[in-house]
CSV table of C-alpha atoms and ligand atoms in Angstrom, one decimal:
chain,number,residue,atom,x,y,z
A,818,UNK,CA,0.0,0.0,0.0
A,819,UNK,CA,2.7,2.3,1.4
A,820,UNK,CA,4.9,0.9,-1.2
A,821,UNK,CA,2.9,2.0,-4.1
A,822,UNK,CA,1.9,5.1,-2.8
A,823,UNK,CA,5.9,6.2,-2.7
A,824,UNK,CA,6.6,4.4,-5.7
A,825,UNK,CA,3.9,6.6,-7.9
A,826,UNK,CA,4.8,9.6,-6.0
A,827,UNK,CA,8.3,8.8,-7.2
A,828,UNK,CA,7.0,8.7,-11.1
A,829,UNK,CA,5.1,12.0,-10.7
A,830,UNK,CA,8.2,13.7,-9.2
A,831,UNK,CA,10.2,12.6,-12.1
A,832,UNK,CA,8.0,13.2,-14.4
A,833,UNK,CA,7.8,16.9,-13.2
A,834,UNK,CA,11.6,17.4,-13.2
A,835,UNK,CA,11.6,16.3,-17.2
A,836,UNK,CA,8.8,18.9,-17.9
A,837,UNK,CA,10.1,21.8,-16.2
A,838,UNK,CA,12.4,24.3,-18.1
A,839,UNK,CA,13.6,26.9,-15.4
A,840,UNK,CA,15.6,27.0,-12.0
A,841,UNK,CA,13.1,28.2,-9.6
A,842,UNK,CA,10.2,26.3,-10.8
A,843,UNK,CA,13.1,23.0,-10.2
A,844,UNK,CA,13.6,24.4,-6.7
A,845,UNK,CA,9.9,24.2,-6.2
A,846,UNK,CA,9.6,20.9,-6.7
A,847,UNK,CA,12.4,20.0,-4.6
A,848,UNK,CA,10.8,21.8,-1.9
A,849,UNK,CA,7.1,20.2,-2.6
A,850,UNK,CA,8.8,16.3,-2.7
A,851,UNK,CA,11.6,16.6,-0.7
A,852,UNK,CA,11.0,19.3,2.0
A,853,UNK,CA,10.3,19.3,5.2
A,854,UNK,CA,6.3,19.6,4.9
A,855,UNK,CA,6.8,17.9,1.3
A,856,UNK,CA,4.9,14.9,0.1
A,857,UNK,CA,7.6,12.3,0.9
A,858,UNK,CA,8.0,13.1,4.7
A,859,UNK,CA,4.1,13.1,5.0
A,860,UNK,CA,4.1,10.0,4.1
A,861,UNK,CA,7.1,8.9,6.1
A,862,UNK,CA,5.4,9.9,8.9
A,863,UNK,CA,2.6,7.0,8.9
A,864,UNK,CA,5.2,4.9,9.3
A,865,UNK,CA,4.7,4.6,12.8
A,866,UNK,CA,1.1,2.3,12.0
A,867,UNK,CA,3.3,-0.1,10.0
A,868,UNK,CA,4.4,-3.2,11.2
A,869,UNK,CA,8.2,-4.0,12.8
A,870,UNK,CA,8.6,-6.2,9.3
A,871,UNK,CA,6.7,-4.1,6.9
A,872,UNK,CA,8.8,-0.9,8.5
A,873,UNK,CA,12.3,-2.0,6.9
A,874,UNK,CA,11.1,-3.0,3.8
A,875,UNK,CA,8.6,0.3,3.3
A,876,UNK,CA,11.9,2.5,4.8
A,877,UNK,CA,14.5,0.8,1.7
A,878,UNK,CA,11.6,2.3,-0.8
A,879,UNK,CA,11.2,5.3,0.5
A,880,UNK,CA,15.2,6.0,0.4
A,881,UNK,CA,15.8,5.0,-3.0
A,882,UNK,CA,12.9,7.2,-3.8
A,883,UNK,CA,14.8,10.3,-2.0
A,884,UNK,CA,17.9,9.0,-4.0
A,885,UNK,CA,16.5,8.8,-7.2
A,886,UNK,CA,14.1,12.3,-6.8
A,887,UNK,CA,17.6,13.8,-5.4
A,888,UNK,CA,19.4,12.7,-8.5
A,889,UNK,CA,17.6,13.7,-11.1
A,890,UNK,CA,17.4,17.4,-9.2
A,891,UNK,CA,20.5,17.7,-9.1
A,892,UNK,CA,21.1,16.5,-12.7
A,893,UNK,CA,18.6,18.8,-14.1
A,894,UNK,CA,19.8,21.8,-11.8
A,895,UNK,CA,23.1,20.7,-14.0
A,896,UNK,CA,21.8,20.9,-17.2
A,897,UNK,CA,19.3,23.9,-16.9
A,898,UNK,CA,22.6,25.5,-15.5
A,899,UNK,CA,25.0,24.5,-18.3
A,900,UNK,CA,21.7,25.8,-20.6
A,901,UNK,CA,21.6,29.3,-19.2
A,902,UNK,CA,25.3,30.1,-19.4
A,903,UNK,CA,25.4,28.9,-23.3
A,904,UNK,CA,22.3,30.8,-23.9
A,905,UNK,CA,24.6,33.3,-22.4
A,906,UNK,CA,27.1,33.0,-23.8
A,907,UNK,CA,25.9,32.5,-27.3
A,908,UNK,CA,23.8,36.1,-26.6
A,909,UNK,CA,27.8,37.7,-26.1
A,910,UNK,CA,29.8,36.3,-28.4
A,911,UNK,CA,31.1,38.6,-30.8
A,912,UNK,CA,31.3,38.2,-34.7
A,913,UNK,CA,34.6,39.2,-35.6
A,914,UNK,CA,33.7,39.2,-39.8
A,915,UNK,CA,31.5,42.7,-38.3
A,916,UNK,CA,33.3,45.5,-40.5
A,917,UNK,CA,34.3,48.1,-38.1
A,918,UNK,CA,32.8,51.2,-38.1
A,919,UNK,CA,34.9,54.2,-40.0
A,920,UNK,CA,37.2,56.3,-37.5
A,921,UNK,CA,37.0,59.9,-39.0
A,922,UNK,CA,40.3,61.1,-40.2
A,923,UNK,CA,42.1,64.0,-38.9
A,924,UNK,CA,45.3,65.7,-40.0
A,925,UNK,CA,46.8,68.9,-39.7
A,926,UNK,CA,45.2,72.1,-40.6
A,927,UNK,CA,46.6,73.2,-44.5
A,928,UNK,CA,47.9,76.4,-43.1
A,929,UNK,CA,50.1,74.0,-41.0
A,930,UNK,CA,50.7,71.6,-43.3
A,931,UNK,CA,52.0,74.9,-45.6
A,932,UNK,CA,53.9,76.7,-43.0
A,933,UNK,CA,55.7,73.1,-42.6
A,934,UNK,CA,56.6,72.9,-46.3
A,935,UNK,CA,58.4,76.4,-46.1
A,936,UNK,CA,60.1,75.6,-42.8
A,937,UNK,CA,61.5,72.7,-44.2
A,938,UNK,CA,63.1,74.2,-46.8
A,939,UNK,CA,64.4,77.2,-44.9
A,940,UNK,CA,65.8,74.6,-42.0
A,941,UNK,CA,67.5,73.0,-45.6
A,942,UNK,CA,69.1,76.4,-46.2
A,943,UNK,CA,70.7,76.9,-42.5
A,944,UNK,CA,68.1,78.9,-41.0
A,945,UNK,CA,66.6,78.5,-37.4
A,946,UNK,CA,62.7,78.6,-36.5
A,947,UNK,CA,62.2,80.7,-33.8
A,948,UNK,CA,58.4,81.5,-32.7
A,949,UNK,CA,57.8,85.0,-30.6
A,950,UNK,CA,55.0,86.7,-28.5
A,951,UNK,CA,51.9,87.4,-30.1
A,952,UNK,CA,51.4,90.1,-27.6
A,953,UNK,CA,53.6,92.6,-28.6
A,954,UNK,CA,55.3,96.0,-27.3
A,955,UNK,CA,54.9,98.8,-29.2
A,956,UNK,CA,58.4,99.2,-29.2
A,957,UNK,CA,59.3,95.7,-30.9
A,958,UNK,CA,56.1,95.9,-33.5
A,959,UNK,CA,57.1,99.5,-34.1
A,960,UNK,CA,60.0,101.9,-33.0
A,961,UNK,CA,62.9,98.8,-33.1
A,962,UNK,CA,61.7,98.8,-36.9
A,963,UNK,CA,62.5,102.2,-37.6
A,964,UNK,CA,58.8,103.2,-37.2
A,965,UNK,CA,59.1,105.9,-34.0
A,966,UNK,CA,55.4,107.4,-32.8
A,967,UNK,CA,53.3,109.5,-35.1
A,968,UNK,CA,55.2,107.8,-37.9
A,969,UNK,CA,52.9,108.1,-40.6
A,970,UNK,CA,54.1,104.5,-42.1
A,971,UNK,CA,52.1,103.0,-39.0
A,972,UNK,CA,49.0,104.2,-40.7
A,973,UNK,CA,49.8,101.2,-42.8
A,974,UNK,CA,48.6,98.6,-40.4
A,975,UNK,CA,45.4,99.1,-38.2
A,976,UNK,CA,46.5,97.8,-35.1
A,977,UNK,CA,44.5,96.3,-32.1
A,978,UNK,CA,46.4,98.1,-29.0
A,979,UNK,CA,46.0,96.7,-25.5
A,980,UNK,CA,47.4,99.7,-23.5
A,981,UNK,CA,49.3,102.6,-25.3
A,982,UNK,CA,52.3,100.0,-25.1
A,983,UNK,CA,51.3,96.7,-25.4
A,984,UNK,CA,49.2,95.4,-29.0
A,985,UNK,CA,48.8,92.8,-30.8
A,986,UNK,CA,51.8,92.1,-32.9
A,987,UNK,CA,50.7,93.2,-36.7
A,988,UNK,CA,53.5,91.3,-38.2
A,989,UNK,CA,55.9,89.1,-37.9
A,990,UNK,CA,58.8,91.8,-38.0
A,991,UNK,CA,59.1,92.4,-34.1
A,992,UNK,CA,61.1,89.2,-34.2
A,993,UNK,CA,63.8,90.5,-36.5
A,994,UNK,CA,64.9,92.9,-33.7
A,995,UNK,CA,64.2,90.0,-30.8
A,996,UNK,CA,66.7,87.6,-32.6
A,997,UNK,CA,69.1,90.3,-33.4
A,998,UNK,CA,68.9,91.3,-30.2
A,999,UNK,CA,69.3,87.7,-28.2
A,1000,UNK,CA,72.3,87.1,-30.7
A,1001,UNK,CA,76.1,87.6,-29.1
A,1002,UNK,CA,76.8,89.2,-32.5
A,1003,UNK,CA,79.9,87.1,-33.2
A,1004,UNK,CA,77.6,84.9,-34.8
A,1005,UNK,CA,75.6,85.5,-38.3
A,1006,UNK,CA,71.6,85.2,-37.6
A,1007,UNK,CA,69.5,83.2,-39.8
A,1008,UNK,CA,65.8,82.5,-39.0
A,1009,UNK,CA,62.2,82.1,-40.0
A,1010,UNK,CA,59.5,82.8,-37.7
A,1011,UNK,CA,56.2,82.1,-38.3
A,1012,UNK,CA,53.0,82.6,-36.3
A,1013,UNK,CA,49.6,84.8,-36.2
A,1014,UNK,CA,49.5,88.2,-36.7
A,1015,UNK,CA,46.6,90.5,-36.0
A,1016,UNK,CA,45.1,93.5,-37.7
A,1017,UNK,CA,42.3,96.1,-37.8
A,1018,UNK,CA,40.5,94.9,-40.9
A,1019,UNK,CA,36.7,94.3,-41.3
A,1020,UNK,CA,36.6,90.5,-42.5
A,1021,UNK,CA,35.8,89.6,-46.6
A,1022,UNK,CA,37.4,87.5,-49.2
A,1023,UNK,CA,40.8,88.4,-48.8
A,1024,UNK,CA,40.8,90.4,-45.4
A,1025,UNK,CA,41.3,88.3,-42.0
A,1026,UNK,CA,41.7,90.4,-38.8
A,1027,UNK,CA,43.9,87.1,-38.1
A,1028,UNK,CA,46.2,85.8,-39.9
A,1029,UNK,CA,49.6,83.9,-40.7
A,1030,UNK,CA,52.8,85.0,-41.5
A,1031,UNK,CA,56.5,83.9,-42.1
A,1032,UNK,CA,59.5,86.5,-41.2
A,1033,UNK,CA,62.6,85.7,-42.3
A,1034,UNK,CA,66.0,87.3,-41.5
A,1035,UNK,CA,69.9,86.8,-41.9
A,1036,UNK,CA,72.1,89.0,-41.1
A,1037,UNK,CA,76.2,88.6,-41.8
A,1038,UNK,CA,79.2,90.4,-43.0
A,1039,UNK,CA,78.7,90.9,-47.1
A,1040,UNK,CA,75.2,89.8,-47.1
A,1041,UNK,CA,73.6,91.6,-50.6
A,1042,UNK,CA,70.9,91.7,-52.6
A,1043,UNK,CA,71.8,88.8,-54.8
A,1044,UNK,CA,71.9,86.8,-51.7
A,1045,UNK,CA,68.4,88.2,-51.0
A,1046,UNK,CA,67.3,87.2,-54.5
A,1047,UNK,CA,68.7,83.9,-55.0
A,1048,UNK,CA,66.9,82.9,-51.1
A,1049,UNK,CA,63.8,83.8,-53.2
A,1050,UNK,CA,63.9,82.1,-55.8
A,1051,UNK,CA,65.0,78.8,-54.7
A,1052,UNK,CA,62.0,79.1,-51.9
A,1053,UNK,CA,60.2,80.2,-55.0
A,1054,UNK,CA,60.5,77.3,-57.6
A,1055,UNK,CA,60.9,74.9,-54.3
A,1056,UNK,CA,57.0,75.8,-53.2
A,1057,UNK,CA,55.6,77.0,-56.5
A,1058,UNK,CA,57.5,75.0,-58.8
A,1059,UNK,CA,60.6,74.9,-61.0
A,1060,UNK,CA,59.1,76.9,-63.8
A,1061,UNK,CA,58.4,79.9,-62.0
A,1062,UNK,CA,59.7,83.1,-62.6
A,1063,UNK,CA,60.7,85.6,-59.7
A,1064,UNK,CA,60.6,89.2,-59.8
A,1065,UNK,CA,61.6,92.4,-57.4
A,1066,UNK,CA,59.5,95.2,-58.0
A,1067,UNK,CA,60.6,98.5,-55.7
A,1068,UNK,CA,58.6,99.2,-52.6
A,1069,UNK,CA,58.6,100.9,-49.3
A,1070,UNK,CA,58.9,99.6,-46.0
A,1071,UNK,CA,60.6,101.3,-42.8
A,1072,UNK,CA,62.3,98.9,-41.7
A,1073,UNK,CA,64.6,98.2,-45.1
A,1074,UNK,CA,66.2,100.0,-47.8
A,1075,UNK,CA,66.0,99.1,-50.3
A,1076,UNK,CA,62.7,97.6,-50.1
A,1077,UNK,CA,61.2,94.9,-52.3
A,1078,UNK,CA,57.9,93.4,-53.5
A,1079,UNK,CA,58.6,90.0,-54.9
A,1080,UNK,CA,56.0,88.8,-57.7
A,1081,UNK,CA,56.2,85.2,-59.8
A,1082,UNK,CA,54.6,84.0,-62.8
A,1083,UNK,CA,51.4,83.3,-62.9
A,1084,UNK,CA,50.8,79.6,-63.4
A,1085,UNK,CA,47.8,80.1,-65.3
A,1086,UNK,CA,49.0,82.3,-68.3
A,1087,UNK,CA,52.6,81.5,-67.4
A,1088,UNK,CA,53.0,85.1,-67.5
A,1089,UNK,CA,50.6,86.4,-70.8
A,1090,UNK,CA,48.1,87.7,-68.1
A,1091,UNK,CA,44.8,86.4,-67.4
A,1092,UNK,CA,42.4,86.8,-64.4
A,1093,UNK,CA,44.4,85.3,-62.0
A,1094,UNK,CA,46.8,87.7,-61.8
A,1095,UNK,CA,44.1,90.5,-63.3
A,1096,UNK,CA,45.6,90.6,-66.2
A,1097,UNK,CA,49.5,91.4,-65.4
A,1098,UNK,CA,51.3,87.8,-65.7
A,1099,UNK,CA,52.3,88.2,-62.0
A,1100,UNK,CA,51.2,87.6,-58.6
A,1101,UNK,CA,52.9,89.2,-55.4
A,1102,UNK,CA,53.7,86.9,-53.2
A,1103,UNK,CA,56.0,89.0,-50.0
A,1104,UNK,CA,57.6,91.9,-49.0
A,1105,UNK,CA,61.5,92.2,-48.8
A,1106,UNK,CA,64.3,94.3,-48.3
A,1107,UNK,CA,68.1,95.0,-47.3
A,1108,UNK,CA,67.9,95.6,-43.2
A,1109,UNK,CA,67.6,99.2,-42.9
A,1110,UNK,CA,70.9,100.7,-41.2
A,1111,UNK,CA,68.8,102.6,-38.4
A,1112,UNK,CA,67.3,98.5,-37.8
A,1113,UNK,CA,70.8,96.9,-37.4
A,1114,UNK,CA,71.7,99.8,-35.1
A,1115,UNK,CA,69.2,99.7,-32.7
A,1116,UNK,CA,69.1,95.8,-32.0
A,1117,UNK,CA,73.1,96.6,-31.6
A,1118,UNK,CA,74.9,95.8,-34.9
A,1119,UNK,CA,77.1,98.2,-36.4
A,1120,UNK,CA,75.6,99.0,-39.9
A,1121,UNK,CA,79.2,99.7,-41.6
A,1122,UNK,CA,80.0,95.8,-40.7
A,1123,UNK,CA,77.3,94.2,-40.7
A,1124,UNK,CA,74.2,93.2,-43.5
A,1125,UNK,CA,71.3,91.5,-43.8
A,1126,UNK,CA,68.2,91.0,-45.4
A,1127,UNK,CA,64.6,90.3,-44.3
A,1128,UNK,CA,61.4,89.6,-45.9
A,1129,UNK,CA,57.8,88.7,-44.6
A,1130,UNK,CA,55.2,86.6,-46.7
A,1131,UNK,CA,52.0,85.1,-45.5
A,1132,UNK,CA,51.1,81.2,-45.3
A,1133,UNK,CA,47.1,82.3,-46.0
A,1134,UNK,CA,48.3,83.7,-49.3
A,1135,UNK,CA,50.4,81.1,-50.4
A,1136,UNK,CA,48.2,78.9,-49.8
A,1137,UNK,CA,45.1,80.1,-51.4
A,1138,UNK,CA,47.4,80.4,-54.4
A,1139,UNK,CA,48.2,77.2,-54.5
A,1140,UNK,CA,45.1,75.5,-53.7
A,1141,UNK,CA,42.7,78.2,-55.6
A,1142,UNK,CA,41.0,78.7,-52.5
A,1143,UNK,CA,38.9,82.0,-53.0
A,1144,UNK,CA,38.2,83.3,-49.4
A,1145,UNK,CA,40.9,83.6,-47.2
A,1146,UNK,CA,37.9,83.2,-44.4
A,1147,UNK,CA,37.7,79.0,-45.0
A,1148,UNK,CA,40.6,78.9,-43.1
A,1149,UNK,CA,39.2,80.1,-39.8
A,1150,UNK,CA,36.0,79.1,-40.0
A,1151,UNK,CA,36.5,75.7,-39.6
A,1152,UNK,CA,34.3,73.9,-42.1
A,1153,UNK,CA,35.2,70.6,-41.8
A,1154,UNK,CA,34.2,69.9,-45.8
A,1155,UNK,CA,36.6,72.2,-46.7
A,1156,UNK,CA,39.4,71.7,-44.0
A,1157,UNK,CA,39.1,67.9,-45.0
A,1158,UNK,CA,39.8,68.3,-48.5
A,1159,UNK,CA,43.8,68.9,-47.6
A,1160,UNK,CA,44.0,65.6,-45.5
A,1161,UNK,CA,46.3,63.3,-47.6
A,1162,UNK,CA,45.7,59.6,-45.8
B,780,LIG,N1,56.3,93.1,-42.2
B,780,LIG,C1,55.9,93.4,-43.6
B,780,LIG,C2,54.4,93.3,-43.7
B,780,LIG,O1,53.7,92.8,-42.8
B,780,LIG,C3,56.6,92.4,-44.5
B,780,LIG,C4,58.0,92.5,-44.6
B,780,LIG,C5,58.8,91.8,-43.8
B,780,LIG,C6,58.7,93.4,-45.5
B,780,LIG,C7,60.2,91.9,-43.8
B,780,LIG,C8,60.0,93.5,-45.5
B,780,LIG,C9,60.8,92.8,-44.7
B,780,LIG,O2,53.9,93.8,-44.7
């Protein structure tokens, strides 16, 4: 009787451990066979009305029902586990033939990339690169350049003045008197600086209140024009290209004498005119000259000894020459269509 009753309750418990498909509902049925109110130890507890013979033989049934219930709990617990961590797993695993998604490309900016190019080929000439203070004195920008107050040359350049002695440096110039100045004097100076200027201007096509220059400067004994002209024209042809034509056309600046404007050929017309260079066969590219006596003197270099030339171009120029780039505002405003189109891999 007793025997049977264990012995069905032992079918229905396995029966139920097959059929069920998660952890907690397999830690249910432990509880409601196996626990201590569970359906096994209810019926363990009529024991007492059985007989002294019928006890042992009802007692071996009723343990190899707890050990077969227990095993297949456990084995189930095993497999339901082993189950859940591959579903797991199989939800995490990562497919390696994914393409990547696309990093965006950066590079440097092309004024950078341009004022790069010249100092590269200035460094191959022997000169230095030297960077100075953007925040200038008035006596550096100005009166070390030959250009004392009330000068009406500083008409020239609309400057942005801090306090009446500090400014933001209009040019690149102020550094011509810094090196000169730094340099023991026993030794020639040869340098580029490059860096931003600042100026006055109401912003258009060609007109940045910001903006990029290049100064260059060498000073030595016998140091001449020629010198001045051959530097040009090997930067020329170097950057523009070895067909290019140089030219020196007369100009004015304080701070040299005799000053220069240098123009090459136009690459368009190759000189017959066209609207690239409105119609002249030439494009001005930088300002030039033979240091000014009164310039040496100051920054402590005796003028009878000592020459030098200097000249100042600008990066924003250059480069819209060489590119085409018609506004000279791309390169601030930071369109990333347009500063993109320079990014070489
Ligand atoms: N500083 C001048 C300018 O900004 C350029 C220049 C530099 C001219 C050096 C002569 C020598 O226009």
């Amino acid at each position: 009787m007793m025997q049977e009753e264990l012995k069905a309750l032992e079918v229905e418990a396995l029966q139920k451990i097959k059929e069920v498909t998660d952890e907690r509902s397999l830690q249910d049925i432990r509880v409601h066979y196996l626990g201590k109110k569970g359906a096994l130890t209810a019926i363990l507890r009529g024991m007492g009305k059985l007989s002294k013979e019928e006890r042992p033989v009802v007692g071996e049934v009723a343990n190899s029902v707890r050990e077969n219930v227990t095993a297949a709990l456990d084995a189930k617990k095993t497999k339901l586990e082993k189950a859940a961590l591959e579903a797991q797993l199989s939800k995490e695993t990562i497919d390696v033939t994914l393409p990547g998604r696309p990093v965006a490309e950066s590079g440097p900016h092309i004024l950078t990339q341009i004022i790069e190019e010249i100092e590269d080929l200035f460094i191959g000439m022997g000169y230095e690169i030297k960077e100075g203070p953007e925040v200038e004195t008035d006596y550096f920008n100005f009166e070390a350049l030959n250009l004392p107050k009330n000068h009406p040359a500083r008409d020239m350049q609309d400057t942005f003045y801090i306090t009446n002695e500090l400014l933001l440096r209009t040019h690149t110039s102020p550094m011509q008197a810094r090196a000169m100045q730094h340099s023991d004097k026993s030794q020639p100076v040869k340098m580029i600086c490059p860096g931003k200027v600042y100026r006055r201007d109401t912003d258009d096509a060609t007109h940045s209140h910001q903006f990029t220059q290049i100064e260059g400067l060498y000073v030595d004994r016998n140091v001449t024009m020629g010198d001045l002209k051959g530097t040009l024209d090997r930067f020329s042809k170097a950057m523009f290209g070895q067909d290019r034509e140089i030219r020196l056309r007369p100009s004015f600046f304080p701070f040299t004498e005799p000053s220069v404007e240098m123009d090459i050929s136009c690459k368009s017309c190759h000189g017959k005119g066209c609207s690239v260079c409105k119609h002249t066969g030439w494009i001005e590219i930088l300002g030039a000259g033979m240091m000014h006596p009164n310039v040496l003197e100051m920054a402590g270099y005796d003028p009878k000894e000592f020459t030098g030339f200097a000249f100042g171009m600008g990066p924003d120029r250059i480069a819209m020459l060489k590119y085409g780039v018609n506004d000279i505002r791309h390169f601030y405003t930071n369109d990333i269509r347009f500063l993109t189109q320079f990014h070489h891999g």
